[in-house]
Coordinates of C-alpha atoms and ligand atoms in Angstrom, one line a residue:
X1 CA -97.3 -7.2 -125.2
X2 CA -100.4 -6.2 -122.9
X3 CA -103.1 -4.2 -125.8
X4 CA -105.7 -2.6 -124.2
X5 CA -109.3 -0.9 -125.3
X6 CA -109.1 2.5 -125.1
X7 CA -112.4 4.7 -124.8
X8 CA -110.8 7.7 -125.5
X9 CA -109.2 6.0 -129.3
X10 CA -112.2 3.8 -129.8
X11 CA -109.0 1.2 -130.2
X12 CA -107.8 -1.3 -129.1
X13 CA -104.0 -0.1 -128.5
X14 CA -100.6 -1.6 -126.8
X15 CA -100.0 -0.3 -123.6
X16 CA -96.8 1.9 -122.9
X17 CA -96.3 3.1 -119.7
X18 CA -94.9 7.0 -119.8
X19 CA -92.4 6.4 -117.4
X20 CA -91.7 2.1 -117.1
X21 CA -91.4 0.0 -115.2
X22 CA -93.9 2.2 -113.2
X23 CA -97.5 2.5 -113.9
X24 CA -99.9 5.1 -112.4
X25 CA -103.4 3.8 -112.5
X26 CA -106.5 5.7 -111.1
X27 CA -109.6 4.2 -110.2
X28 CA -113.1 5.8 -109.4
X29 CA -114.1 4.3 -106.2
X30 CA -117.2 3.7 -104.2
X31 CA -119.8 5.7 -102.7
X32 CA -120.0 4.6 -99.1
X33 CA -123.5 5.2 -98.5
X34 CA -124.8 1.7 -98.4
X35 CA -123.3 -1.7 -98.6
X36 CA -121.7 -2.1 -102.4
X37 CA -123.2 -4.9 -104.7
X38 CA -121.6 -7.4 -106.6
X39 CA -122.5 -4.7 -109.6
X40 CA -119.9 -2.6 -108.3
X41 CA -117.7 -5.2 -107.5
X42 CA -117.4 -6.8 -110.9
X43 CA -115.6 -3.1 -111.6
X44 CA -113.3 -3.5 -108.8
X45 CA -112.4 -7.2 -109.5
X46 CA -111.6 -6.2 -112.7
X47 CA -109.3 -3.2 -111.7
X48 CA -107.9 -5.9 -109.4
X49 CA -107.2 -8.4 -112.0
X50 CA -105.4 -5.2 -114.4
X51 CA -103.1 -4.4 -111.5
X52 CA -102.3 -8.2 -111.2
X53 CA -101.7 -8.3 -114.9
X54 CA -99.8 -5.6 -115.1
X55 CA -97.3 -7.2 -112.1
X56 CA -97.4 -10.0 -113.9
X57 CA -95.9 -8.6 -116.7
X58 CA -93.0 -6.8 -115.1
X59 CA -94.1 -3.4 -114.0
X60 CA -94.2 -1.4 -110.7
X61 CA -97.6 -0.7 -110.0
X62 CA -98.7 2.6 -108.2
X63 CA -102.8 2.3 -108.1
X64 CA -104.6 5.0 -106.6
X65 CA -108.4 4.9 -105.6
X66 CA -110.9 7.4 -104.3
X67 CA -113.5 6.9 -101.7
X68 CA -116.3 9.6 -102.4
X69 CA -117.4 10.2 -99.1
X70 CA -119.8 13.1 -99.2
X71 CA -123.0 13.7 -101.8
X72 CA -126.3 13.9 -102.0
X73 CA -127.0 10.6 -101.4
X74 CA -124.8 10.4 -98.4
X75 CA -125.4 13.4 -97.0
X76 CA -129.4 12.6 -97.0
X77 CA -128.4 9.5 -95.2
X78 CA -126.1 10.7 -92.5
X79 CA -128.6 13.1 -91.7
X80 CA -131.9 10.8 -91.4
X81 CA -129.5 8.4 -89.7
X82 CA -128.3 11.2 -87.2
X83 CA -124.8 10.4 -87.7
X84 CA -122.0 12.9 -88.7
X85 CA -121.0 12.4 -92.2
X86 CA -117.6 11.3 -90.9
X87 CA -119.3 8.3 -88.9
X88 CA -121.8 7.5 -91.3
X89 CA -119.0 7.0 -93.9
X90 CA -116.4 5.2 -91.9
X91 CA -119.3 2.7 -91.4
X92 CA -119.7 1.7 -94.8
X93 CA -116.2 2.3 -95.6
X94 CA -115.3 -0.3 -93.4
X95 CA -118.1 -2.5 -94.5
X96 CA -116.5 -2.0 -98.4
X97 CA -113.2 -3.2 -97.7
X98 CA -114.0 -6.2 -95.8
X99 CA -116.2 -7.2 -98.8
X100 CA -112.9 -6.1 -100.8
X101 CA -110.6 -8.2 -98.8
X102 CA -112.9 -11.3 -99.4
X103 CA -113.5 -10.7 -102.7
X104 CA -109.3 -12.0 -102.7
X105 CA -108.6 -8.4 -104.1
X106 CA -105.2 -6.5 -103.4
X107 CA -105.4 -3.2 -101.5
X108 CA -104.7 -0.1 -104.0
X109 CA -101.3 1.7 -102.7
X110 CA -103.1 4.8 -101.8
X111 CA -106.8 5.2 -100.6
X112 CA -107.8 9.0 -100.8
X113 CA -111.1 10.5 -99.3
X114 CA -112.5 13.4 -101.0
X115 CA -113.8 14.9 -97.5
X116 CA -109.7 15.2 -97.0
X117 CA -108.8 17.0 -100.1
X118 CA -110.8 19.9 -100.4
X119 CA -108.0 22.1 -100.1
X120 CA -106.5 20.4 -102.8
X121 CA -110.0 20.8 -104.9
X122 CA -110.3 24.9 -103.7
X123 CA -106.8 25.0 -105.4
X124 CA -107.5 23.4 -108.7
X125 CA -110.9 25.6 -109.1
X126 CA -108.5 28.9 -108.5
X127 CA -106.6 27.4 -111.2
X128 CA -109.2 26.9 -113.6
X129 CA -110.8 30.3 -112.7
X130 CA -107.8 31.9 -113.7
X131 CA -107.5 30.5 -117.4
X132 CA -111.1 31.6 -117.8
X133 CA -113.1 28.0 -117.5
X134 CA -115.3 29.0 -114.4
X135 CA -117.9 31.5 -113.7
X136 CA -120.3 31.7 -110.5
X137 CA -124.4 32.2 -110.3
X138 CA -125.7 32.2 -106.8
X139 CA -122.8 31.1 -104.7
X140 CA -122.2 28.0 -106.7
X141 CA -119.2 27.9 -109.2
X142 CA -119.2 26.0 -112.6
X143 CA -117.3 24.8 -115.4
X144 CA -118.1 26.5 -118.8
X145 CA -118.0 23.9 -121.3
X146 CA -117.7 26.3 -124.4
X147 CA -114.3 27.1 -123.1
X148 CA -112.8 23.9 -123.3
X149 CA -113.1 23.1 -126.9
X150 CA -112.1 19.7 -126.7
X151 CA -115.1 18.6 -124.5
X152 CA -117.0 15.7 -125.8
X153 CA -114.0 13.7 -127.3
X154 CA -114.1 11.0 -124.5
X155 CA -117.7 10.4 -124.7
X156 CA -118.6 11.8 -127.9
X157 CA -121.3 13.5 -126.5
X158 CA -122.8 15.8 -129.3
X159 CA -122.8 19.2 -128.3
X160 CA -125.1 21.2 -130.3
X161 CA -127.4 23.3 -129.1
X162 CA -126.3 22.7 -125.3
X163 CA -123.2 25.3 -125.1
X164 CA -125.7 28.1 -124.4
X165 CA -124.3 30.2 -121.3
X166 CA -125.1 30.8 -118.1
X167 CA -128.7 30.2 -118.0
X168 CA -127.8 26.5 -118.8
X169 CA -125.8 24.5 -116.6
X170 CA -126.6 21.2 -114.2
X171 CA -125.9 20.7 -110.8
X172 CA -126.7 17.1 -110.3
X173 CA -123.7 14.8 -110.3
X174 CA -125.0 12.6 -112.5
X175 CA -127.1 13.1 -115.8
X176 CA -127.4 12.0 -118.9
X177 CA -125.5 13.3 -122.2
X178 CA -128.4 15.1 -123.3
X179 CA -127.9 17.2 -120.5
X180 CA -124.3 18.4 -121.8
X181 CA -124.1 21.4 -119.6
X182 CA -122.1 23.7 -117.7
X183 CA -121.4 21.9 -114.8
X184 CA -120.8 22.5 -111.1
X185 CA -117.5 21.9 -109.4
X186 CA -118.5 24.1 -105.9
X187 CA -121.9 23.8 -104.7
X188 CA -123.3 26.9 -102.2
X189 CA -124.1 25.9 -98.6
X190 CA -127.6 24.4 -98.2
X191 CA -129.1 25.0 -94.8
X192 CA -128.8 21.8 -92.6
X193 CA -126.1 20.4 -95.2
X194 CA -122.6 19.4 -94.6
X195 CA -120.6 23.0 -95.8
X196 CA -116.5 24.0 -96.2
X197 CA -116.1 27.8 -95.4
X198 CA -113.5 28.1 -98.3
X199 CA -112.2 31.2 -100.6
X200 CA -115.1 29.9 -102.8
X201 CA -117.8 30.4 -100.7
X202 CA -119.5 28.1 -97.6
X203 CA -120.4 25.0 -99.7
X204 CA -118.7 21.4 -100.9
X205 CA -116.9 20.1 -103.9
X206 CA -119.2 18.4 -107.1
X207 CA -118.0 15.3 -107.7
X208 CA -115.9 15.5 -110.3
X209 CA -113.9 17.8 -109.2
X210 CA -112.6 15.5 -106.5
X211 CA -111.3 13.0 -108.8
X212 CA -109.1 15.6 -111.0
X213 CA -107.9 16.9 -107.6
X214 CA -107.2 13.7 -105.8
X215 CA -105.5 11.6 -109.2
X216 CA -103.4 14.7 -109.8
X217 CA -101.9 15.2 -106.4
X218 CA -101.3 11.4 -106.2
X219 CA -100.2 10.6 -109.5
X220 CA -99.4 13.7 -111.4
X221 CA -100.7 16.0 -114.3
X222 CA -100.5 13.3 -116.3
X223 CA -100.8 9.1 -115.2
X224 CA -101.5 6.0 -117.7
X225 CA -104.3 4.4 -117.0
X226 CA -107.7 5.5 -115.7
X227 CA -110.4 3.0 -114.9
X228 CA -114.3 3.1 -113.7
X229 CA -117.7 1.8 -114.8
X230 CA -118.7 1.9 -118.3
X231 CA -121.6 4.4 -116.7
X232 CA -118.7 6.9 -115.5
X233 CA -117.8 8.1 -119.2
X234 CA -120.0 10.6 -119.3
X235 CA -120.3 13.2 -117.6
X236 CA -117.9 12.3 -114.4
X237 CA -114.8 11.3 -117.0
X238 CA -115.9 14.0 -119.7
X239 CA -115.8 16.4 -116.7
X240 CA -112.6 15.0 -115.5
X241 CA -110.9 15.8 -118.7
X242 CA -112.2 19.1 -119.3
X243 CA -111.0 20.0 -115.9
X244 CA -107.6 18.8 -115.5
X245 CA -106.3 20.0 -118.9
X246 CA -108.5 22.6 -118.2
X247 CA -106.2 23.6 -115.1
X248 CA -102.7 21.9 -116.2
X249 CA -102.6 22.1 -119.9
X250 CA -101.1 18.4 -120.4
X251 CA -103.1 15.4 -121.6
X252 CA -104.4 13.9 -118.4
X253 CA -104.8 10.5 -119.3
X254 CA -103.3 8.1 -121.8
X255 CA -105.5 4.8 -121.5
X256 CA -109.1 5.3 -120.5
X257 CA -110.6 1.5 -119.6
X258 CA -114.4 1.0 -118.3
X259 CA -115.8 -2.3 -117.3
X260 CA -119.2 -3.2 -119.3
X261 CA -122.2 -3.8 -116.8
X262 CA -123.5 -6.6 -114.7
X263 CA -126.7 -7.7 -116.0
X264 CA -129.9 -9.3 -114.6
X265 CA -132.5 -9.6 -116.8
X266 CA -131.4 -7.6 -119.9
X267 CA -131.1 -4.8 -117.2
X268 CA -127.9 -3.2 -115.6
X269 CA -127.7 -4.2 -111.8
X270 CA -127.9 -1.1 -109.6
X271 CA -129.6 0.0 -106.2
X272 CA -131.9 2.3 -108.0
X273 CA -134.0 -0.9 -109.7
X274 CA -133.8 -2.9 -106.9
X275 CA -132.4 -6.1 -108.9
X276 CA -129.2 -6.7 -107.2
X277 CA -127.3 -8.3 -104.5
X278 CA -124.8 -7.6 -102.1
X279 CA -121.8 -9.8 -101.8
X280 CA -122.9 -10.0 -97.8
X281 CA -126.4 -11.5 -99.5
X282 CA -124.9 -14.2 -101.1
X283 CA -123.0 -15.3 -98.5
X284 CA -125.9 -15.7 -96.5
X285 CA -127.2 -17.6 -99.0
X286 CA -124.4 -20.0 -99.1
X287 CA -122.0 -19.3 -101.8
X288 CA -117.7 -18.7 -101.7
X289 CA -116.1 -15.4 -101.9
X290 CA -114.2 -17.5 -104.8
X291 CA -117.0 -18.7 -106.4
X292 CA -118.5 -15.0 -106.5
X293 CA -115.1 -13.8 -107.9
X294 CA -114.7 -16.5 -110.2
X295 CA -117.7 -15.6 -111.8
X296 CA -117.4 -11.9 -112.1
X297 CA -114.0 -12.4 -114.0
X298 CA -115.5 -15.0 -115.8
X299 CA -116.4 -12.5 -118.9
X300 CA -114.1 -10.2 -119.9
X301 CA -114.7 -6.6 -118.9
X302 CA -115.7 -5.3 -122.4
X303 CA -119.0 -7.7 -122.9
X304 CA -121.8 -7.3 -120.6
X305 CA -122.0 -10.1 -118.2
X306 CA -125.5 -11.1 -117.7
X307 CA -125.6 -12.6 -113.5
X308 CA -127.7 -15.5 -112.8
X309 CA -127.3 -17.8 -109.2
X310 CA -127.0 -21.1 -112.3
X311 CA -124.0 -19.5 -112.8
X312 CA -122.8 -18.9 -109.5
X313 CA -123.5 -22.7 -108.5
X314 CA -121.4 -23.5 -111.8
X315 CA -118.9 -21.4 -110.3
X316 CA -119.1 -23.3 -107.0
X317 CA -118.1 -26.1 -109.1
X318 CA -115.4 -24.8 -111.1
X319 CA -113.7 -23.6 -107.7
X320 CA -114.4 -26.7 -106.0
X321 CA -112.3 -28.7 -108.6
X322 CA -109.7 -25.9 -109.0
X323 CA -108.9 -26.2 -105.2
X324 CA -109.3 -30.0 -105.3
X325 CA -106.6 -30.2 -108.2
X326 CA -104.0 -27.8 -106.4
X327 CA -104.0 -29.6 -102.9
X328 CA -103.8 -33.1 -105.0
X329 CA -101.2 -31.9 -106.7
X330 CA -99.3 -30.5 -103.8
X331 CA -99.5 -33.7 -101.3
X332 CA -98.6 -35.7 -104.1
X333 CA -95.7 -37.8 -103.2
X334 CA -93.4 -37.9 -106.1
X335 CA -92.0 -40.9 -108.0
X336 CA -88.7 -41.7 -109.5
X337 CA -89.5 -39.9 -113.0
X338 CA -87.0 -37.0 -114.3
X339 CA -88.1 -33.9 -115.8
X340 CA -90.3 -35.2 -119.0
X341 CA -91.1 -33.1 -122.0
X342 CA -94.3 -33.7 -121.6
X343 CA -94.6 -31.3 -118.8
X344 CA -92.0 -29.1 -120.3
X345 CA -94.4 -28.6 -123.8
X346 CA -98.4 -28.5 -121.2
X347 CA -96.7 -25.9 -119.2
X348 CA -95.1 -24.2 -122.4
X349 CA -98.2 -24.5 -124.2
X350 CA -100.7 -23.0 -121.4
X351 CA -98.8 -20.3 -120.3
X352 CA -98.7 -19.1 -123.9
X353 CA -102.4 -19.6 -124.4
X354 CA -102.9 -17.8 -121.2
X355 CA -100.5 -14.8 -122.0
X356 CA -101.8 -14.6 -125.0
X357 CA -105.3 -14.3 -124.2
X358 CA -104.6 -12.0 -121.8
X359 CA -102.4 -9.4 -123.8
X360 CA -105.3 -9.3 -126.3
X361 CA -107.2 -7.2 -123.8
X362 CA -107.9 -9.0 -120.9
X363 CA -109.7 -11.7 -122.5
X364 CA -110.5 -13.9 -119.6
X365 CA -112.6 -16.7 -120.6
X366 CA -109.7 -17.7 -123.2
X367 CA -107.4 -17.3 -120.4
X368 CA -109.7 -19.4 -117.8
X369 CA -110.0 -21.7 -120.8
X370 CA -106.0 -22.1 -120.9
X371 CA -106.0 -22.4 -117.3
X372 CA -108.7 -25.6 -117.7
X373 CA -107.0 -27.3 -120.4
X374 CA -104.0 -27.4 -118.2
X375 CA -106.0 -28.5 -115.2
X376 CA -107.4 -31.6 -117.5
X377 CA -104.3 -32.8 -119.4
X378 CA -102.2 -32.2 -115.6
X379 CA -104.7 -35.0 -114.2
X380 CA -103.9 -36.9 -117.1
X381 CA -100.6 -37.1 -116.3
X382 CA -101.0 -37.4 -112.5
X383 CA -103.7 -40.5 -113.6
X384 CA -100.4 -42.0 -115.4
X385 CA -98.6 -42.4 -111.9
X386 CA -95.0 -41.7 -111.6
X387 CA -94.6 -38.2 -111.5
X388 CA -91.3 -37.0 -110.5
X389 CA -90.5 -34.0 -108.3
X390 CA -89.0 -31.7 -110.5
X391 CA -92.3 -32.1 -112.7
X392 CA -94.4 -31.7 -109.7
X393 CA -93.0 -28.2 -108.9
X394 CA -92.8 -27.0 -112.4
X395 CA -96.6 -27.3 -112.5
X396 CA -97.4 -26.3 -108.8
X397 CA -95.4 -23.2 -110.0
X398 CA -97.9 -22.7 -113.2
X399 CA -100.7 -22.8 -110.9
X400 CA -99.1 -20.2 -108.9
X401 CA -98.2 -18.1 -111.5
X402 CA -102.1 -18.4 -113.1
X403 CA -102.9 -17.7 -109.0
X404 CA -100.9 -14.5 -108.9
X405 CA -103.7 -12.8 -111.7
X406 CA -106.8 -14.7 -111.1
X407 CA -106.4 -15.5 -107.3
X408 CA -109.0 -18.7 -107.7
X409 CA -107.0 -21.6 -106.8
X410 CA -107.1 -21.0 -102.8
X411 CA -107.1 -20.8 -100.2
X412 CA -108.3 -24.4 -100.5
X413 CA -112.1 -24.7 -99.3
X414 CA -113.2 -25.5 -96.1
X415 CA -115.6 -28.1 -95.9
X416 CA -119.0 -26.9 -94.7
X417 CA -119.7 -28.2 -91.1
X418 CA -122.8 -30.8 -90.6
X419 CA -124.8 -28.0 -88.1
X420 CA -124.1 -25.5 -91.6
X421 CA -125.6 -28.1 -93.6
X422 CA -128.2 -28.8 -91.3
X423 CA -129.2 -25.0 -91.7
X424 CA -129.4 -25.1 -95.0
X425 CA -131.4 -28.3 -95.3
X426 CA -133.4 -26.7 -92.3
X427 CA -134.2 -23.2 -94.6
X428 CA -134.7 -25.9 -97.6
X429 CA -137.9 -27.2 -95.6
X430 CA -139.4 -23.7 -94.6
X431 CA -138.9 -22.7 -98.1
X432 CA -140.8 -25.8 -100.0
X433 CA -143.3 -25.1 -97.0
X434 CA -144.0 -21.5 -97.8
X435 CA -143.8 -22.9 -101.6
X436 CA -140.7 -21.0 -102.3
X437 CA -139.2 -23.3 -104.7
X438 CA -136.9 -21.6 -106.1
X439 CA -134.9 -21.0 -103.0
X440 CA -135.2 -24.4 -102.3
X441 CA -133.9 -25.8 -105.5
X442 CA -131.8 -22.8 -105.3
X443 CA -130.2 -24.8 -102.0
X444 CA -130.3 -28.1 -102.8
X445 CA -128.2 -27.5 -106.4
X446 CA -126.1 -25.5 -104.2
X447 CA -125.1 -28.7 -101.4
X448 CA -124.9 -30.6 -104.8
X449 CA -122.1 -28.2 -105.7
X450 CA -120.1 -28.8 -102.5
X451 CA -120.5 -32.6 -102.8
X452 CA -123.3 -33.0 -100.7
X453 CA -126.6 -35.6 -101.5
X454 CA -129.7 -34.9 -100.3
X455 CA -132.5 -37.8 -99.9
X456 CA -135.6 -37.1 -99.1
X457 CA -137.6 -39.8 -96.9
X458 CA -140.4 -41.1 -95.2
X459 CA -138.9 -39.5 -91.7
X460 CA -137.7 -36.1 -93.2
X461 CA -134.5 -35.4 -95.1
X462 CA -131.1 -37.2 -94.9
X463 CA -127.9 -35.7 -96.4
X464 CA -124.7 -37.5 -97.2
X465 CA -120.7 -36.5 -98.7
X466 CA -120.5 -37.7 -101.8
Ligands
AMP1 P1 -120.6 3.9 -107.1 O1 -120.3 3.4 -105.7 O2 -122.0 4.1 -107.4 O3 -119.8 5.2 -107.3 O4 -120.0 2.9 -108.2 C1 -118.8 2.3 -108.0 C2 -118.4 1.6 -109.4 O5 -119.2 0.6 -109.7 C3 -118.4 2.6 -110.5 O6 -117.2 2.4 -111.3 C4 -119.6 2.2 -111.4 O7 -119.4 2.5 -112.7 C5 -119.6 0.7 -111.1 N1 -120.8 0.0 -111.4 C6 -122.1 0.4 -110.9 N2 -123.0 -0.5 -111.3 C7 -122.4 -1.5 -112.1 C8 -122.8 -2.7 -112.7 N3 -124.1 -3.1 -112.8 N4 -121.8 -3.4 -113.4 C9 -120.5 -3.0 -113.3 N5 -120.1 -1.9 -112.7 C10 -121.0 -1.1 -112.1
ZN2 ZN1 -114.0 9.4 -110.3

């Protein structure tokens, strides 16, 4: 029995579908203004690794996820860039999912654009206008809070003092809870600026807004599961609330689940301090997709997750054996043994540590743990010789049951080519030159990881397979 944390109970709580086998998750998606990072994508992986579980368990899965597509941010961009919003977000759009599809995650079932729901956003304002929630001030309409009584229960934001009227509301997207405000769900047309001529006014949607609309149209008044960021519970999912049981009376969601942050430093990764990296950037730098996913599931989603490339070359490692063990395992050419209950109690035992772990809210490293302790006592076995066929499959079927959640074990590696090593040993050199050692150690641990042994000699540096 899957239990998850729920943000909204502050407990940790089995999961029920409303209508099983089907469940109807909603995730927030990205902001296609610039190239995500691996930030972002540790939210993502994990929304990944849910849907997974949740297949694995024996439900339908209908995932839906949005693509904001216009905002400040992007809408400053298009413009400097001289591109059309449409053309400057189909750029990074497409640049998203091919780090998506690397990243070994599955495609949600429905992709949704806010730029092609603003009907559907114009409709659900109308709706909230007419119970009373909205009001407008200089062509802009908002949400007042002080008609929703219930706002603040997500969040717990503490309200006092901030329920004021009119002359206090916020139209930034984002802000913090001290800014508990009236907040805007049309914005009025700003000269130069993107616009909808709509029976609101000429203007665009808040953010928010978009998510109530699109989740709604594609999964109903009311859906399961709702995921983001730990950084999205307030305001956008306080905002979400308050608007679509604002608008449909029905609880909106029933499990609210946020992924803790990506660290570096003691800080939260993000393109606003500078500290992060793109998936693309470590790639150039050397490292797997696996290895990059491998470590973002590595902790589970509700402890912080603190990102350092030591533990990205440790994951290097860990995949490296992972695929080594699956492809040995596979082209081994079975003996004369039966089915033993030796492999009937190691697969018994690590599928139950691995389910287990799991249910108990998606604790990964226990699960990864199971998943290691299998690996090790299955090379055991294999060391012993002998292994018949029937054993063989059994356990080349655990692995691809563990496979179906995590998605670690393969494709199996490709080597790295001499002329890529050669690079790297070549960008090793320029970096001890320009005395940038930690790149260069940061390289040479790196070949170590992938098997490869530097020496360095009188007549420059040879490299050898271990
Ligand atoms: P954005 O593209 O900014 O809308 O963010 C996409 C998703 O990434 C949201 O769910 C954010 O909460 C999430 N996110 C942003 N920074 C981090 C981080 N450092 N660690 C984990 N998730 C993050
Ligand atoms: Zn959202």
């Amino acid at each position: 029995m899957l239990k998850l944390y729920n943000t909204l109970t502050r407990t940790v709580e089995e999961f029920h579908p409303l209508n099983p086998p089907q469940v109807r998750m909603y995730v927030c998606g990205p902001t296609v203004y610039d190239f995500a990072h691996i930030g972002n994508f540790r939210t993502f992986l994990f929304s990944d690794l849910l849907r997974r579980y949740i297949k694995y368990s024996g439900y339908e899965i209908r995932h839906v996820m949005n693509i904001t597509d216009v905002d400040d941010k992007i809408i400053q961009r298009s413009v400097e860039q001289g591109l059309s919003l449409r053309d400057f977000t189909d750029r990074y759009l497409e640049h998203f999912f091919k780090d998506f599809d690397d990243l070994g995650a599955e495609r949600p079932e429905e992709v949704l654009r806010a730029t092609d729901h603003i009907p559907e956003m114009v409709e659900l304002i109308g709706r909230l206008a007419e119970k009373g929630h909205t009001y407008e001030a200089n062509g802009s309409t908002y949400f007042r809070i002080a008609t929703f009584p219930q706002y603040g229960r997500l969040s717990k934001v503490n309200l006092e003092g901030n329920v004021a009227g009119a002359s206090e509301r916020v139209d930034a997207d984002e802000y913090t809870k001290e800014d508990a405000r009236d907040f805007v769900l049309w914005k009025a047309a700003r000269e130069g600026e993107p616009s909808w001529s709509t029976r609101l006014g000429d203007g665009r949607p808040g953010w928010h807004i978009e998510c109530s609309a699109m989740s709604m149209k594609a999964l109903g008044e009311s859906f399961d599961l709702h995921l983001g960021g730990i950084d999205l519970v307030f305001p956008h999912h306080e905002n979400e609330i308050a608007q679509s049981e604002g608008a449909s009376g029905a609880p909106f969601v029933r499990y609210w689940v946020h992924a803790e942050f990506l660290m570096v430093n003691g800080e939260k990764m993000s393109k606003s301090k500078g500290n992060f990296y793109t998936y693309r950037d470590l790639i150039e730098k050397g490292y797997q997709p696996r290895a990059i996913r491998y470590l973002l599931l590595s902790a589970p989603h509700h402890k912080q997750l603190n990102f350092t490339l030591e533990g990205l070359q440790g994951a290097e490692s860990t995949i490296a054996r992972l695929n080594d063990f699956r492809r040995r395992l596979a082209e081994l050419v079975p003996g004369a043994g039966g089915s033993s209950d030796e492999v009937t109690r190691l697969v018994k035992e690590a599928v139950g540590r691995f389910e287990t772990a799991m249910d108990d809210d998606l604790n990964t490293a226990e699960a990864l743990g199971a998943i290691h302790d299998f690996v090790r006592e299955t090379n055991t076995l294999l060391a012993q010789g002998g292994m018949g066929e029937d054993d063989q499959q059994r356990l080349l079927h655990t692995v691809e049951r563990f496979d179906q959640v995590f998605n670690i074990f393969g494709p199996v590696e490709q080597e790295l080519l001499d002329s890529e090593i050669q690079t790297l040993i070549d960008e090793r050199q320029e970096a001890r030159k320009s005395r940038n050692f930690a790149r260069s150690d940061e390289i040479r641990d790196l070949l170590a990881a992938k098997g490869i042994i530097l020496e360095d000699t009188r007549d420059g540096v040879r490299w050898r397979r271990k």
